[in-house]
XYZ file of C-alpha atoms in Angstrom:
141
model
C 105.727 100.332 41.767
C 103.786 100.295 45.308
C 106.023 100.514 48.396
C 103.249 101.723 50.443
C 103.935 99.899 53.837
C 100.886 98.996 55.464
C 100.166 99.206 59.264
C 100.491 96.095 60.805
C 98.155 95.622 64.217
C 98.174 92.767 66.413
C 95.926 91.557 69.697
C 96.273 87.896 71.788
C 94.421 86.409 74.085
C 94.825 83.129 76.007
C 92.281 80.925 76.866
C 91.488 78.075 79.810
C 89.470 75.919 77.165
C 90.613 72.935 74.879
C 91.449 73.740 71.570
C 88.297 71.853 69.769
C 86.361 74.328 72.201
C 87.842 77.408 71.384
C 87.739 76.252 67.423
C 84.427 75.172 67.761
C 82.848 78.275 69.482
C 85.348 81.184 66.853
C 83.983 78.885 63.561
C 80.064 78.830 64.553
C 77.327 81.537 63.359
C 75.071 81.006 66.398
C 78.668 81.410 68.861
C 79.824 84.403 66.835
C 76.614 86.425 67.233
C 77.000 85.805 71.103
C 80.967 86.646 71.641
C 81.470 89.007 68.238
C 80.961 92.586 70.590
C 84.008 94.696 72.009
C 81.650 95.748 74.964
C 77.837 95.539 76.221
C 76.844 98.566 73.714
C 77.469 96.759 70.634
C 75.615 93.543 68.955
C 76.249 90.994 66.242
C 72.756 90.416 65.006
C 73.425 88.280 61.733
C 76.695 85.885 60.752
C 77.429 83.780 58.480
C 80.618 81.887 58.442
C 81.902 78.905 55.682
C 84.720 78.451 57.103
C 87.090 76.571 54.164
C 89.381 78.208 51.722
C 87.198 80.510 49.348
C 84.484 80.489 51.833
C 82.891 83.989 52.817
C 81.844 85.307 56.377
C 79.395 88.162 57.308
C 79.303 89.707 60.661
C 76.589 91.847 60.766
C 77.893 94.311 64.047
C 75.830 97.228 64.875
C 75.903 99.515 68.185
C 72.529 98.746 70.068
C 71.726 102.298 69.843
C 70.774 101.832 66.107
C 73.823 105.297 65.638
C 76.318 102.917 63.674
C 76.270 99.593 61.873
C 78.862 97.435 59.643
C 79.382 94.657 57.878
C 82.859 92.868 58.561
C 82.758 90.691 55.632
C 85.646 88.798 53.504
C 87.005 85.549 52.290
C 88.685 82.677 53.701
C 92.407 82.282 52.015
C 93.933 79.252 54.012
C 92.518 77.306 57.044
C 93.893 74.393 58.706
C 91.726 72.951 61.788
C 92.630 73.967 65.763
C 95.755 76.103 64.267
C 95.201 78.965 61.671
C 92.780 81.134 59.985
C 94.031 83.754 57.150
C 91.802 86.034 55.088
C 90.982 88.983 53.147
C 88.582 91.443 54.011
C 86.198 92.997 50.896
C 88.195 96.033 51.082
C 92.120 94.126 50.652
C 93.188 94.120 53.915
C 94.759 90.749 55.124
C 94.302 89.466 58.564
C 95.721 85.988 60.036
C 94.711 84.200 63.507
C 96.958 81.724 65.006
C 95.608 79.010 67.211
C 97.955 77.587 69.577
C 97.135 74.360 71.428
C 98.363 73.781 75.240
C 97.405 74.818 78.524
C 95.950 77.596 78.128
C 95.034 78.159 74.515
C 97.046 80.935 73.004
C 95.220 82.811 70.071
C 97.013 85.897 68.313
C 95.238 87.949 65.566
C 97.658 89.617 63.344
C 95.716 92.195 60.532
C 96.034 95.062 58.742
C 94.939 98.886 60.092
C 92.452 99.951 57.850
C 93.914 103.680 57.024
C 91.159 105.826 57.605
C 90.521 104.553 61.072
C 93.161 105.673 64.082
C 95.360 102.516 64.663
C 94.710 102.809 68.405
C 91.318 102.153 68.274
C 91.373 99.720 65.903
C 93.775 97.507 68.059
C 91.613 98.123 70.988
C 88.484 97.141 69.513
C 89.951 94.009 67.828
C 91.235 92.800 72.007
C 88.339 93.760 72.786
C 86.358 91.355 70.569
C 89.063 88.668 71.991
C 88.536 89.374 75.523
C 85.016 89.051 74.644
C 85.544 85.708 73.055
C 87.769 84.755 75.990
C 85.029 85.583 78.680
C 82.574 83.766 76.286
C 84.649 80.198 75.992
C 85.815 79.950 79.580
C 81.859 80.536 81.219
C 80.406 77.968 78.495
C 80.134 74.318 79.909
């Protein structure tokens, strides 16, 4: 039997933006290849997002630089409109995003460290990529 504990990472954001914006602009291909960066160095060049239980996304992120490039890829396991997005990544790990409505939007990522990566800089990229998405939302009209 397994009883390997995995690392558990988390990063929140909240956002000055109704909810069907803030859905709207997370679910879209053209929005995520605008927001989908932790800073000005990095790019999402390609996406592709079916956002529905089964559905698969792609996130093509490279550094601008050409020196590194990913795909963050995986499949949708349960989605319910302006409140919560759970999936698996290709490689296993699990990740859930809670949406909660109000003034101001609160959004919390909750996902699992990928173990060959230092935890630290995985949770800083990942707010990162939020803060990103927060900037993003609140200066589109």
């Amino acid at each position: 039997m397994n009883n390997i504990e995995k690392t558990t990472l988390s990063a929140e954001i909240e956002i000055n933006a109704p909810i069907e914006k803030v859905w709207a602009l997370w679910s879209t291909p053209e929005d995520i290849m605008q927001w989908n960066t932790p800073d000005a160095t990095w790019h999402t060049p390609h996406a592709e997002n079916n956002l529905r239980p089964g559905g698969q996304f792609l996130f093509a992120m490279a550094l601008k630089d050409g020196s590194l490039n990913f795909d963050f890829t995986g499949t949708y396991d349960e989605v319910i409109a302006n409140r919560l997005i759970a999936y698996t990544l290709n490689d296993g790990r699990k990740s859930t995003i809670h949406f909660t409505a109000g003034n101001p939007v609160k959004l919390v990522e909750i996902f699992e460290a990928d173990d060959n990566q230092p935890a630290a800089m995985q949770q800083q990229f990942c707010q990162a990529v939020l803060d990103g998405f927060k900037r993003y939302v609140e200066e589109k009209p």
